[in-house]
Every structure is written in C-alpha cells, then in structure tokens.
Short mmCIF file of C-alpha atoms in Angstrom, two decimals:
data_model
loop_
_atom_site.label_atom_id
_atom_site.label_comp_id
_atom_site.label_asym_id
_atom_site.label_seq_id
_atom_site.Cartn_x
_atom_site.Cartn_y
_atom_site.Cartn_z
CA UNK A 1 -4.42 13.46 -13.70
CA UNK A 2 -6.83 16.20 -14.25
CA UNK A 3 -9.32 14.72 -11.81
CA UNK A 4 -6.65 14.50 -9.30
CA UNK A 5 -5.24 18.35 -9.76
CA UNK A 6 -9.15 19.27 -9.80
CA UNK A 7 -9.92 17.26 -6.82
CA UNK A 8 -6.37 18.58 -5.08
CA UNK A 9 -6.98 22.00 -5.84
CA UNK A 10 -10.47 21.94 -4.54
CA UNK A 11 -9.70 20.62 -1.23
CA UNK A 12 -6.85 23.12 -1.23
CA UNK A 13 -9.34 26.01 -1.10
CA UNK A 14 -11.53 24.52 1.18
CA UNK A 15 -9.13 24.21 3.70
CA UNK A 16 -7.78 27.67 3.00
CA UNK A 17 -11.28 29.30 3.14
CA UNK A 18 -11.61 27.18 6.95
CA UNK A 19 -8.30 28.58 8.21
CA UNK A 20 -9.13 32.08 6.95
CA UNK A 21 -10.90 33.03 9.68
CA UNK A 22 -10.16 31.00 12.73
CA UNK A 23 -8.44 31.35 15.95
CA UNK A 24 -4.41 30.07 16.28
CA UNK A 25 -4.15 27.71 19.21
CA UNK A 26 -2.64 29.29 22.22
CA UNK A 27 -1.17 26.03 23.72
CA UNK A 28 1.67 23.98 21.90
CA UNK A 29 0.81 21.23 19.16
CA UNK A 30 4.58 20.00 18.81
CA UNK A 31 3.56 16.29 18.44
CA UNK A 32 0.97 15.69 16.26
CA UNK A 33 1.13 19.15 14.14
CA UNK A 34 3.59 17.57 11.51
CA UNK A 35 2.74 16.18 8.99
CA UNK A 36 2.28 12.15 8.20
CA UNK A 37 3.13 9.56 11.33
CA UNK A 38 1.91 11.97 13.59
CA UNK A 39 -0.14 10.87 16.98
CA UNK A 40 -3.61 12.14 16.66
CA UNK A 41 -3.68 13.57 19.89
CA UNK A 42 -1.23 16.15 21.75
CA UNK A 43 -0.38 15.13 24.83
CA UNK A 44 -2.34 17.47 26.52
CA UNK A 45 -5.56 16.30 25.26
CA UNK A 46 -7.52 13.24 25.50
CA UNK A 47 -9.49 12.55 22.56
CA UNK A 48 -9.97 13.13 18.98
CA UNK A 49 -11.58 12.23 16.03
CA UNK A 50 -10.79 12.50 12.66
CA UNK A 51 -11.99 12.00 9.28
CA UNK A 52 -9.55 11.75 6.17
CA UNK A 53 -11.32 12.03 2.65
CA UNK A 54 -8.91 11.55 -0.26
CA UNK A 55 -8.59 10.89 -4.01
CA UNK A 56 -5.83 8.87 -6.14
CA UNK A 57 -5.33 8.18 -9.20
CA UNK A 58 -2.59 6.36 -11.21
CA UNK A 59 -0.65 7.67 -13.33
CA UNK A 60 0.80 4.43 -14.98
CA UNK A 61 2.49 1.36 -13.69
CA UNK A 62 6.52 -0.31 -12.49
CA UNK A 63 6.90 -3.44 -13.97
CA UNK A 64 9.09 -6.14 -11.80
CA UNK A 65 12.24 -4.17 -13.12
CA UNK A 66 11.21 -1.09 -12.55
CA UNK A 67 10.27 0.14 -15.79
CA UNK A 68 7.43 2.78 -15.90
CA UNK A 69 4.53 2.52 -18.23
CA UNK A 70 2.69 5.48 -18.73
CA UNK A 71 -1.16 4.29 -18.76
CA UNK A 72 -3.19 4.83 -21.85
CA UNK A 73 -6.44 7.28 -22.40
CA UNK A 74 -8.26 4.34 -21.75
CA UNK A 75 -7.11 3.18 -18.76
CA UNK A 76 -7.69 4.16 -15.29
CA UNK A 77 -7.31 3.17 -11.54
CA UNK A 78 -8.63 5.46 -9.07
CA UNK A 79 -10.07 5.57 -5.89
CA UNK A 80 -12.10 7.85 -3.82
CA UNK A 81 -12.36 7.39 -0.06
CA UNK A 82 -12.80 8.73 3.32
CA UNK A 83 -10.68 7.28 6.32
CA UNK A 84 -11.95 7.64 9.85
CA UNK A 85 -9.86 7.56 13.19
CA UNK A 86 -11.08 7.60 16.88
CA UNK A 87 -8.20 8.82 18.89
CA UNK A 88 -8.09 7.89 23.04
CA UNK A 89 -4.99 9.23 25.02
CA UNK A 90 -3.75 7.32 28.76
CA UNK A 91 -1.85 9.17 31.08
CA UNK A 92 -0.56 11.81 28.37
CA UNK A 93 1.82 9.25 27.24
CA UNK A 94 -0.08 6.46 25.15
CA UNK A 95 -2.51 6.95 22.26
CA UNK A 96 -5.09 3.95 21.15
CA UNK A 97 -6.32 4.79 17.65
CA UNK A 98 -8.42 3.20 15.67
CA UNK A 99 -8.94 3.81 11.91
CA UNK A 100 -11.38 2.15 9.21
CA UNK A 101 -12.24 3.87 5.27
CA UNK A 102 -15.05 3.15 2.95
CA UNK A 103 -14.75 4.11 -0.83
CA UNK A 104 -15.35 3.96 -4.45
CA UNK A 105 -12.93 2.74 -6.87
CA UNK A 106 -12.93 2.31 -10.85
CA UNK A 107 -10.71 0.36 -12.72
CA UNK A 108 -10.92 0.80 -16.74
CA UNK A 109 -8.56 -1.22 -19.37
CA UNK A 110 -9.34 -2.43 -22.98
CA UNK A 111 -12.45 -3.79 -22.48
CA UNK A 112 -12.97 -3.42 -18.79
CA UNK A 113 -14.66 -0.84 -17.26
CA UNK A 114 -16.06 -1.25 -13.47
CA UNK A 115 -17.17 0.78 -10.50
CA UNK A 116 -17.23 -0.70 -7.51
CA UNK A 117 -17.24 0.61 -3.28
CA UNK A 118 -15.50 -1.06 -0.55
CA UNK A 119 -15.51 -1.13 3.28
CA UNK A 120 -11.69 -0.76 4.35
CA UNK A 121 -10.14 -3.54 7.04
CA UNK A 122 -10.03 -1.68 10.59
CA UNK A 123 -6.53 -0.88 12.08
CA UNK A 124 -6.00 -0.23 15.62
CA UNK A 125 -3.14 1.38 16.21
CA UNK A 126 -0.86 1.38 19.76
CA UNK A 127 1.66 4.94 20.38
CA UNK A 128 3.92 5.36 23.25
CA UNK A 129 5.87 8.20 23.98
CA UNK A 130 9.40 6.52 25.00
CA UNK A 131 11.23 9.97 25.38
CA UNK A 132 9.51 12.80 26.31
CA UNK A 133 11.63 16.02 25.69
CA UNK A 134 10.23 19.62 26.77
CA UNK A 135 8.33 21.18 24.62
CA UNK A 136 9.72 22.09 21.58
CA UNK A 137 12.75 20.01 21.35
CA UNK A 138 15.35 22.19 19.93
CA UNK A 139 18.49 21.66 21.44
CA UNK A 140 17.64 18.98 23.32
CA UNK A 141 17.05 15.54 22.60
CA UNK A 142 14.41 13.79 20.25
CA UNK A 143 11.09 12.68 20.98
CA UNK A 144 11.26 8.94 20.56
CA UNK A 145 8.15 7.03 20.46
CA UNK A 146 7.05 3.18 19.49
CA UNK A 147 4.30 1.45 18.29
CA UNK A 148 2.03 -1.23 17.47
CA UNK A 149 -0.50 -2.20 14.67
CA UNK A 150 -3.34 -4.84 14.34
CA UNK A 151 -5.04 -4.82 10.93
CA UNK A 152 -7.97 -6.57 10.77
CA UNK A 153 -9.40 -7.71 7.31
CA UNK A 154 -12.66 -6.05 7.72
CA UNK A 155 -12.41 -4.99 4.32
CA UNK A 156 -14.59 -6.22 1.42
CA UNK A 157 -15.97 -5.29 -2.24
CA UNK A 158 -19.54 -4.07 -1.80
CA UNK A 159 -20.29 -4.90 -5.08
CA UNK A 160 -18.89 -5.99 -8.40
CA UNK A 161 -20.37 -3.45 -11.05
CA UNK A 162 -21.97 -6.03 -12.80
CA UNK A 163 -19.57 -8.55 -13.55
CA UNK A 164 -18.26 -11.39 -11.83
CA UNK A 165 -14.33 -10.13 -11.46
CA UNK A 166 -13.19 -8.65 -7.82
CA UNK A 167 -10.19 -6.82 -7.61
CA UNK A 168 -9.52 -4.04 -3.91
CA UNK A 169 -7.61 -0.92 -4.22
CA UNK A 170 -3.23 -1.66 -3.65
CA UNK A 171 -2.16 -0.21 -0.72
CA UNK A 172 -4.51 -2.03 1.24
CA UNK A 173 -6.94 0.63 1.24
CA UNK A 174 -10.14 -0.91 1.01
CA UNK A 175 -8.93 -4.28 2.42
CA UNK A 176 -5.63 -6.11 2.59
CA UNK A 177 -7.11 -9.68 3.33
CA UNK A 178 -5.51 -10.69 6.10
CA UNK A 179 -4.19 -10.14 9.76
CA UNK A 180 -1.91 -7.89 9.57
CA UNK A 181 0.75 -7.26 13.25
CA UNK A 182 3.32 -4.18 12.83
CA UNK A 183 5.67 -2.24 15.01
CA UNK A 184 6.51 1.45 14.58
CA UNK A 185 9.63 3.77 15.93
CA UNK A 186 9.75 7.25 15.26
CA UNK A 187 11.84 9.75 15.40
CA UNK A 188 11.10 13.76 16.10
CA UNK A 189 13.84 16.66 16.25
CA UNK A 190 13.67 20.88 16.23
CA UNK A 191 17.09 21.20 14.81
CA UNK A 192 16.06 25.51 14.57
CA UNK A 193 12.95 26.74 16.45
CA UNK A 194 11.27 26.62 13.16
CA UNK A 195 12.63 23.39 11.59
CA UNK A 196 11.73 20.18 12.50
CA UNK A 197 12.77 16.28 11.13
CA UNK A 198 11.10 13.44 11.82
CA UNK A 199 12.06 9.62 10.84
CA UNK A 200 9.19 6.83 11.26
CA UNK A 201 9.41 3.02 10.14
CA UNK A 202 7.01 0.78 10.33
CA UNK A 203 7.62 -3.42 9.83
CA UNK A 204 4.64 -5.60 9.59
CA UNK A 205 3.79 -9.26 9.42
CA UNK A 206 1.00 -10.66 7.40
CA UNK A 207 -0.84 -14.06 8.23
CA UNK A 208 -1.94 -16.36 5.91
CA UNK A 209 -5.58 -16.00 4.98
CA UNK A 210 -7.58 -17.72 1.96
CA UNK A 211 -9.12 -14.57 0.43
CA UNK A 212 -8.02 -16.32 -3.46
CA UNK A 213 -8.91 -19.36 -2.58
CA UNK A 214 -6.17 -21.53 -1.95
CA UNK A 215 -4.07 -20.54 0.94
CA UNK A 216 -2.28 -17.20 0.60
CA UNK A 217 0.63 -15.98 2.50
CA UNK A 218 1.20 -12.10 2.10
CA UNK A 219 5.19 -11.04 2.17
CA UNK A 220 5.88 -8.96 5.24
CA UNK A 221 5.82 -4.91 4.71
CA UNK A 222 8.50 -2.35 5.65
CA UNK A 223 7.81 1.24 5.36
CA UNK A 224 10.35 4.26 6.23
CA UNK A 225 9.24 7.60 6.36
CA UNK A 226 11.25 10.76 6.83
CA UNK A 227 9.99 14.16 7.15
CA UNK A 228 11.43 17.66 7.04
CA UNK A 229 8.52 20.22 8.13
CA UNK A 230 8.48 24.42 8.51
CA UNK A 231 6.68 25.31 11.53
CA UNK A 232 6.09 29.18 11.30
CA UNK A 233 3.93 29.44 13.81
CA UNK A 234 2.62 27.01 17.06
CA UNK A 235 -0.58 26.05 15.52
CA UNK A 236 0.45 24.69 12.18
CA UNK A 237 2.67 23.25 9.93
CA UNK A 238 4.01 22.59 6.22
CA UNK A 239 6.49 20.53 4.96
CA UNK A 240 7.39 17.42 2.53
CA UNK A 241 7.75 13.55 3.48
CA UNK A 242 9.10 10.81 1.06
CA UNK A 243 8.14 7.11 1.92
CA UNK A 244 9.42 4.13 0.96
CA UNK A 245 7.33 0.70 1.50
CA UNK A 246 8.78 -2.54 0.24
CA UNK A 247 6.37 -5.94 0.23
CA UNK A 248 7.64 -9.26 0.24
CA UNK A 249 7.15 -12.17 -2.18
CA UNK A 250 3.83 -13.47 -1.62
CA UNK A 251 3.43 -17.53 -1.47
CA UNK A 252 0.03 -19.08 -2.76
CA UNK A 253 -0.58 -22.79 -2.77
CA UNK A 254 2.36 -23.85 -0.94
CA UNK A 255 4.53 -22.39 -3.66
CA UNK A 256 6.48 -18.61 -3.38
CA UNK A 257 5.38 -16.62 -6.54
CA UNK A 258 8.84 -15.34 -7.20
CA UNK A 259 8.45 -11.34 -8.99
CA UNK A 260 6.05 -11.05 -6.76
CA UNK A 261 7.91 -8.12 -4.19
CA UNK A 262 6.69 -4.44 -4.62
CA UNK A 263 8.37 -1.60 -3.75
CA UNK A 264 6.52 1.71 -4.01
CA UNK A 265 8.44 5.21 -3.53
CA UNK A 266 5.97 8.12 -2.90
CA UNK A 267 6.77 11.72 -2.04
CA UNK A 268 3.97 14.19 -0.06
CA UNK A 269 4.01 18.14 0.73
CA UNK A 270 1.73 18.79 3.32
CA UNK A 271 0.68 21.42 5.45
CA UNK A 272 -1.58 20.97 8.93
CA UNK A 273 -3.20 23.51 11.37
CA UNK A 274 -4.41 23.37 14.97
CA UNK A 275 -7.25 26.10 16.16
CA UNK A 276 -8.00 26.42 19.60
CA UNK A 277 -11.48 25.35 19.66
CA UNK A 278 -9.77 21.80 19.12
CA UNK A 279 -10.19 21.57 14.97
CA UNK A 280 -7.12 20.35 13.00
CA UNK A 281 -6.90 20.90 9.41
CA UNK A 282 -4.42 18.95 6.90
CA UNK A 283 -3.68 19.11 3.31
CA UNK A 284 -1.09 16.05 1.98
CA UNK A 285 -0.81 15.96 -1.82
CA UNK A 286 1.48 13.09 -2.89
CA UNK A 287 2.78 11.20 -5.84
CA UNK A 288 4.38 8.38 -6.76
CA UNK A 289 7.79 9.74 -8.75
CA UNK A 290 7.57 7.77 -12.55
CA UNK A 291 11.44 7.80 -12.68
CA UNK A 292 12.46 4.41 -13.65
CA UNK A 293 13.27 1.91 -11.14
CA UNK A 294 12.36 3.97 -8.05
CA UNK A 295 9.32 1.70 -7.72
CA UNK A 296 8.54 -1.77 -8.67
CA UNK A 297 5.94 -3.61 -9.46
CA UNK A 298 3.41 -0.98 -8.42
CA UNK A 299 1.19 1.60 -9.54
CA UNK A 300 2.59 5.09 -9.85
CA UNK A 301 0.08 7.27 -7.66
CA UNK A 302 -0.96 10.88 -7.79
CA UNK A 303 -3.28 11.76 -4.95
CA UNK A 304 -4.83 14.48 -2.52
CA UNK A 305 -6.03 13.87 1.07
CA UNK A 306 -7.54 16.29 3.14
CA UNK A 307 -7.54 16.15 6.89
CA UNK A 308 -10.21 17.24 9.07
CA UNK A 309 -10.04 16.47 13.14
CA UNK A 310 -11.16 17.34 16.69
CA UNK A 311 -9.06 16.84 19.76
CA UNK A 312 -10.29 17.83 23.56
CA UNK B 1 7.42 32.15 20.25
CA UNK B 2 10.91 31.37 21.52
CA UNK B 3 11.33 27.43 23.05
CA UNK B 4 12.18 26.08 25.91
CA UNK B 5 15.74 24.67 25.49
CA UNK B 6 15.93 21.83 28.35
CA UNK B 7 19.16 21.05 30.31
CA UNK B 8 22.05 19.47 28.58
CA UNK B 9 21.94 15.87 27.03
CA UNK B 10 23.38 12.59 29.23
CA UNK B 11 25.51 10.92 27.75
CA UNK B 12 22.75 7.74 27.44
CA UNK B 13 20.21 9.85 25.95
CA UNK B 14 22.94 11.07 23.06
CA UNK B 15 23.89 7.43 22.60
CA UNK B 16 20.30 6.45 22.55
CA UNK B 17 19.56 9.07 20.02
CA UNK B 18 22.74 8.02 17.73
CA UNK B 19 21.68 4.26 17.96
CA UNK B 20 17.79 5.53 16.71
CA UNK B 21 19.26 7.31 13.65
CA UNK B 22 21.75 4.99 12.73
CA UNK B 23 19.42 2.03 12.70
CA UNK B 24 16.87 4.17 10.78
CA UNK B 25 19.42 5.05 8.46
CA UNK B 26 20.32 1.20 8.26
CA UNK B 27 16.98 0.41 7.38
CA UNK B 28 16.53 2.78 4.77
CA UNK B 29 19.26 1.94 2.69
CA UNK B 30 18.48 -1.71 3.01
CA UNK B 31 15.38 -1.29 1.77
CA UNK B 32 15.93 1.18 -0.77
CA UNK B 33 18.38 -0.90 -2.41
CA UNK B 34 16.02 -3.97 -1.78
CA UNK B 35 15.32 -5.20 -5.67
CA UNK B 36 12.04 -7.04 -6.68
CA UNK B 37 13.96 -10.59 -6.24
CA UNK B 38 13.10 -13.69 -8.45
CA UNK B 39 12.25 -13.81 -11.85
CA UNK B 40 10.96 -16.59 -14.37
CA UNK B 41 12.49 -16.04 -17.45
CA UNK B 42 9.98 -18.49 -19.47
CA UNK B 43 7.20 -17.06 -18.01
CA UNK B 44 8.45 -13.54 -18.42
CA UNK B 45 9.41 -14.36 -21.90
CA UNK B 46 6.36 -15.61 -22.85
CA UNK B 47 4.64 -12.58 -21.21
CA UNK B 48 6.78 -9.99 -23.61
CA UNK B 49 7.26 -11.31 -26.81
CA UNK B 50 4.57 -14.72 -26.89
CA UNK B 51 5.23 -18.03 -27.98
CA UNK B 52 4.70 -22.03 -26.18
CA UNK B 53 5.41 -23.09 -23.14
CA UNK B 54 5.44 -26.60 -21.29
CA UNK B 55 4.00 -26.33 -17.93
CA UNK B 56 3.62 -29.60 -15.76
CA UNK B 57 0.40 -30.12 -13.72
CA UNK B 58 1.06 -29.87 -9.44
CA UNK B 59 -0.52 -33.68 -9.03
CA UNK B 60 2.34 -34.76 -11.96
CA UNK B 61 -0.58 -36.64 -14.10
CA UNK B 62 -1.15 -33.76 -17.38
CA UNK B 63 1.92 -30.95 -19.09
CA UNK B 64 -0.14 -28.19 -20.44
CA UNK B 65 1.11 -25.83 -23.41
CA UNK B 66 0.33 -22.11 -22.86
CA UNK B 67 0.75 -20.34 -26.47
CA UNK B 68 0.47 -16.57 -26.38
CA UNK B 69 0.28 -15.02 -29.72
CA UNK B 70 3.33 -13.21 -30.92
CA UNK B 71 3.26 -10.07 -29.57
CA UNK B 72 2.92 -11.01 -25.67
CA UNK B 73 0.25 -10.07 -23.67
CA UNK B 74 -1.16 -6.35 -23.00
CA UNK B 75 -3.86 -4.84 -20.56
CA UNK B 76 -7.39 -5.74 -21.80
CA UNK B 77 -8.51 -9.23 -23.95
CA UNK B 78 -6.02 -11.29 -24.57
CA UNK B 79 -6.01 -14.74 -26.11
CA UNK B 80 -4.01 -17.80 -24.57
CA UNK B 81 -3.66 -21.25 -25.97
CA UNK B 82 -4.31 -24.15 -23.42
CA UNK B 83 -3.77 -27.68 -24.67
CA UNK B 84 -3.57 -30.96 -22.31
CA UNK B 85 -1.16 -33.72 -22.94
CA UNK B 86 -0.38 -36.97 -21.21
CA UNK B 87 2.73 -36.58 -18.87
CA UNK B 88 5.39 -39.04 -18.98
CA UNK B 89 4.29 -41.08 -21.76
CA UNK B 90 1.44 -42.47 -20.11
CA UNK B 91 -2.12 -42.69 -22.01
CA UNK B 92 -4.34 -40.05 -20.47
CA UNK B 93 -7.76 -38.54 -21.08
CA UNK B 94 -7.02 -35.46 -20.42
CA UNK B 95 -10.05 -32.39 -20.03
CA UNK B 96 -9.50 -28.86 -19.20
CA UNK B 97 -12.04 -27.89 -17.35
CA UNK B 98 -12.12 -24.27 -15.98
CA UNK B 99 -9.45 -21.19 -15.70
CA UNK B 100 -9.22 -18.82 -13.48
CA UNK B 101 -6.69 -15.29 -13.58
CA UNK B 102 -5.69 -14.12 -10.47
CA UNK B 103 -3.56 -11.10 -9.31
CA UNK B 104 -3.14 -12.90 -5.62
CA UNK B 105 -1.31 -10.28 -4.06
CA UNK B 106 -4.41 -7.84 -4.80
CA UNK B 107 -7.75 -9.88 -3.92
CA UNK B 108 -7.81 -9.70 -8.07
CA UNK B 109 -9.59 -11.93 -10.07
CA UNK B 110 -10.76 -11.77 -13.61
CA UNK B 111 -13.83 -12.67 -14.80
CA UNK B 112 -13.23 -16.56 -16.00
CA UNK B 113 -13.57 -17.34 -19.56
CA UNK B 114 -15.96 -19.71 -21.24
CA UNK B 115 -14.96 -23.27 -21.97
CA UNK B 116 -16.25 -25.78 -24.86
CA UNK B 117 -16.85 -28.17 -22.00
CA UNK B 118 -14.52 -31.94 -22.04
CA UNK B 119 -11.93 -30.19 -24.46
CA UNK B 120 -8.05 -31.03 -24.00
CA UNK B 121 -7.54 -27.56 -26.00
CA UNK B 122 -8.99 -24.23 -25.74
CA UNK B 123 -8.50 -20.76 -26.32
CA UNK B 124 -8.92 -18.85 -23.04
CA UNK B 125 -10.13 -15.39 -23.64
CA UNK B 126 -9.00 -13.39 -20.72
CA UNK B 127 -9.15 -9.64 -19.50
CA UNK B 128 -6.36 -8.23 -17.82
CA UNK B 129 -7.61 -5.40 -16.27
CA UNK B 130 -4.10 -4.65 -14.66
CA UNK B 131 -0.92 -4.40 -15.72
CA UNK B 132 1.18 -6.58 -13.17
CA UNK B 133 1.96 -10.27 -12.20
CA UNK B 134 -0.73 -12.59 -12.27
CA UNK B 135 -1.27 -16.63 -11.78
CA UNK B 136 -3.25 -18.77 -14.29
CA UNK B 137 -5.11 -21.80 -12.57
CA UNK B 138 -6.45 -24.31 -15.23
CA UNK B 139 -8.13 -26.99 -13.62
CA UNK B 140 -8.05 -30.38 -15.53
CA UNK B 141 -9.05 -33.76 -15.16
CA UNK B 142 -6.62 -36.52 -16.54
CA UNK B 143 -8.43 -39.89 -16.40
CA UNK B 144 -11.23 -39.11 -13.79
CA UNK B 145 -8.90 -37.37 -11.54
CA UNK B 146 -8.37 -34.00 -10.96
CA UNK B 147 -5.19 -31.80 -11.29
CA UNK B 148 -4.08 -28.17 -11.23
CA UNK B 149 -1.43 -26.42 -13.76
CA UNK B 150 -0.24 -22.93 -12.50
CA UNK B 151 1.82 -20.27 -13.96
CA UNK B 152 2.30 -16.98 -13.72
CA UNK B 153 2.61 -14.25 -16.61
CA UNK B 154 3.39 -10.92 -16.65
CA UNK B 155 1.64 -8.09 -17.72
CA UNK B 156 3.25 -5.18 -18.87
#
C-alpha cells in the first residue's frame, strides 16, 4: 500500500509540475477529455499516441463468496507496467486504436517469492461515433458511440525468476491467453455546462486456447462503466468512475470448473488535460473497495496510472 | 465558455436515448447482482477445514484419496495426501506418477512437486502462491495405462 500511495503521489506531482506551465487548448476536447472509455482522439484530429505507465498492488483477496482477506506482511502481488496506444481517426467519425503493455510483476507468499516481466497481448480497438451532437452536448442529446475489440494473445512471461512456476498478472494485463472479440456502447451527456455523465459497457467473447495445457475455454467478460466528471474548463477534466467486470465460469478439459466466475468492483478519480500543442495529461488512481461481497473471487486492487499522449 | 445548445430533440433521438440508458441500466443491475455461481461443497470443505476425499479418475480405471491436514489449506507450502486405489473392485497396479497445480483461469502454474517414482501414495508438497481456485492434475497409471484424477480446491 505504501508503494502504491508513493508511486500515486509521485506521478501526481509530475503531472502537476507538466500542467504548471503550459498552454490551455483553445479548441474543444469534449470527447476524449473525460476520463476512462474515452476515444483517444477528438474528432478534430487525426492521430495520437499515447503511453500509459501504471502501478498496482493488492491489497488482499474475494474468495468465491465474497469474503475479503486482507493479505499478510508477507505477501504481495503487484505489477508495474507501461501501456502503449497508436490512435488513427477516418473521416472524424471512426477511431482505430491499437494498444499493447510490457511490465514487471512480483508475486510473494509463504515461501514464494518471484519477479518476473511480461509482454502484454495487443488489442485493437474499433470506435464509431453513432450520434454526433454539437459540441458540448448540454441540452441536447447524447453522444452515442459503438465499438469493437480484437485481443490478441501476444502476451507472454519473459522469464520465470528462477523457478519453473508461470503465473500473468489478472486482468489480463500482461496476457489473457486467448482470442479475445468484444463490443462496446457508450454513452456521453452535459447535463450543466460543467457536468458531464458518461455510461460505457463492454461484452466480450473468449476462444478456446491451450495456454494450460489441455484445452481451456475462458467465460465471456462484461464490463459497465459509468462516469460522472467536472469539466471547469475546455482543456481538462476531473471526475470519478466505478466499474464493474464480471467473468464467466471457465471450462478446462471438457469439464466447467464451477466457482470459477469473478466479479471485480473497482472505483477511479481521475483528472485529464489537453494543451494546445497536442499533449494530454491523465492521472486515474483506483481501487478495488474490500467491502465484503462487492467482488468475488478476485484480487482487491489499489493502483495509479498516469497518462501521457499526443494528438494532431 | 458558454455551449452551444443545438435545436430541440426528435422525438426518435429521445426514444433512442431512453432505450440506451435503460438497457445500460438493465445491464448493470444484472450484472451487479450476478453471484459467483457453482460451488463444490467437498472440495470446498476439504479446502477450509481438511480431511479425505474420494475422487474418481476421468478414464474410470483408479479413485484417488486427497487428505489435507486438519486445518485446510493456506497460501504458501502446503501438504496433500495422494493415494491410488483400484476402482470398482477390480485388481489394479496403480502408480501416481506426476502432479501438477494450476490456477487455469490465470496462465498459473505451480512449480510441481517431487515424486518417489512408481508409488500408489505420496505426499505432494505444493506452493500456493495465490489465494484463489485452483485444479490438481495427478497423472497415474493403473495397469500400464494411463489416467487423469482432477479436482479443484480452494484457497483462501
């Protein structure tokens, strides 16, 4: 936990010493500037790039019921990594993304101690615009747009710290295994000139794949997201996002390993800023809530991620 | 900065927006409600508190009894009982011959324990590095063929 705070609190004043002394955007950022879900491009501009260092830790874990187990001194799961997107916008309505991550994660129990780095799977992501209000929205109605998702399992354990046991970060970080096909919806809405709510949801198929060994068939994914954000000024943003993502039981060698299901509940504040030289800051800290049966069979996370992009 | 308010709503676009909510909101309570479904309670129980358990092999040839010391299991070494018998009452030579931990959901796999080679019982000294579910494999032979027990335990 103190690593994480330490970690969150540098990145904090990174990002704060950046924005101190740069130039507010003059044109509008209204997609894009809040928060989590967001495009990576405005529709104004036709590229960006963007790299997304982070840190998480865990604080304990959600058995299948939903009890919370506060982990031990000597235990640990964390993971360090850096996520990085290439953005291309068509005809100011579609975005084509595509994101891959590389990082270093330890695991420590009784007995167990191990250090190991990962190459993440690559996801290319598919955004369309459905409805297109004027800019901002307030009074009028909500942006709508859809996507698609193709995750490839790119993503592999570099190394095994010396022993012989493999284990990749949850969440699918640093490699989920298999194929993964999703489709998105979201939802955007200036209720006040200053207030704005967003809803996203995400449902995703999984393919079998033999990453264990015998044939493995991943549960499908669901994830909602709803965010209420501030927007003081055109070029940036704050706010706070809670997430649900539930995971399906999981069948391996023809059989369905019942328990199996997850269901992770995280909560994020976050606060974003567009400069007009094209360079977007972001700040999400997020944690899971350890409040019995909110989650299940999960980790409990606490985490920091820092976002730094250019757009043209 | 003051926005631009657009012209008023149709009537579609209102109903469009309504239907985009509600099914968000839909989805959202399903899944928030969603519970982790399915449950062994033998497994679970064995997981928690220890004791035996009679788990038949997948080709139907060898039952294996897990024993997990009173107590249950915990993250870090833990010690599981493995013994082979015949199934159904027919003469066997039974021989465990590897055991593997894996948390399939997560690419995890412990590192396997050492086996007194040809044994039909053995202690299995595993490291769960992970609280969480996770499958035991124990590969066996029963007369010259080979067979597969499975079962999951629980780690709180």
């Amino acid at each position: 936990v103190k690593k994480a705070l330490t970690v969150a609190s540098g990145v904090t004043l990174a990002s704060a010493l950046v924005t101190a002394g740069a130039t507010e955007v003059a044109a509008c950022p209204c997609r894009g500037a809040a928060g989590p879900g967001a495009p990576l491009t405005a529709p104004y501009e036709h590229w960006s790039v963007q790299a997304t260092p982070g840190f998480r830790t865990a604080l304990g874990s959600f058995d299948r019921k939903g009890h919370f187990r506060r982990f031990g001194s000597d235990e640990e799961q964390s993971a360090t990594e850096v996520a990085l997107s290439l953005a291309r916008r068509f005809a100011s309505r579609l975005e084509v993304s595509a994101t891959t991550s590389a990082g270093r994660n330890v695991i420590r129990a009784p007995g167990f101690d191990r250090t190991t780095h990962n190459l993440g799977d690559v996801l290319v992501r598919g955004h369309l615009d459905l409805l297109d209000p004027p800019m901002p929205t307030m009074g009028s109605f909500p942006a709508w747009g859809v996507g698609v998702l193709v995750r490839s399992p790119t993503g592999r354990a570099l190394g095994n710290g010396g022993g012989t046991a493999t284990y990749a970060a949850t969440n699918a970080s640093t490699g989920l295994g298999a194929w993964e096909l999703g489709v998105s919806s979201d939802l955007r809405k200036y209720w006040t000139p200053r207030w704005e709510t967003a809803l996203a949801g995400e449902a995703a198929y999984r393919a079998q794949d033999h990453r264990t060994g015998a044939e493995r068939h991943l549960g499908p994914r669901v994830t909602g997201r709803t965010t209420l954000a501030f927007v003081p000024s055109l070029a940036g943003a704050v706010g706070l996002s809670a997430d649900l993502t539930w995971e399906g039981e999981v069948r391996y060698a023809g059989q369905t390993l019942a328990g199996t299901a997850t269901r992770l509940v995280n909560v994020s504040a976050f606060g974003s800023r567009r400069f007009e030289n094209g360079v977007r800051l972001g700040l999400s800290v997020f944690v899971s809530p350890p409040i019995r049966g909110l989650s299940a069979n999960a980790a409990a996370l606490l985490g920091s991620t820092l976002i730094v992009g250019w757009s043209r | 900065m003051k926005p631009v308010v657009s012209g008023r709503w149709s009537w579609s676009r209102r109903a469009l927006s309504a239907l985009a909510f509600a099914a968000f909101s839909a989805f959202l309570s399903i899944t928030s409600v969603a519970c982790v479904s399915g449950d062994d309670p033998s497994s679970a129980a064995l997981s928690e508190s220890g004791g035996a358990l009679q788990v038949p092999s997948t080709g139907g040839r060898t039952e294996l009894t897990v024993v997990v010391p009173p107590g249950g299991l915990h993250t870090g070494r833990n010690t599981i009982g493995l013994s082979a018998n015949e199934w159904n009452g027919a003469p066997a030579r039974v021989r465990i011959l590897s055991v593997r931990a894996l948390m399939v959901a997560h690419n995890h796999e412990a590192d396997p324990p050492a086996l007194a080679a040809g044994d039909d019982e053995t202690d299995a000294s595993i490291v769960f590095f992970m609280s969480g579910r996770w499958e035991i494999e124990v590969r066996v032979e029963s007369n010259g063929a080979a067979d597969t027990v499975t079962f999951p335990v629980d780690v709180p």
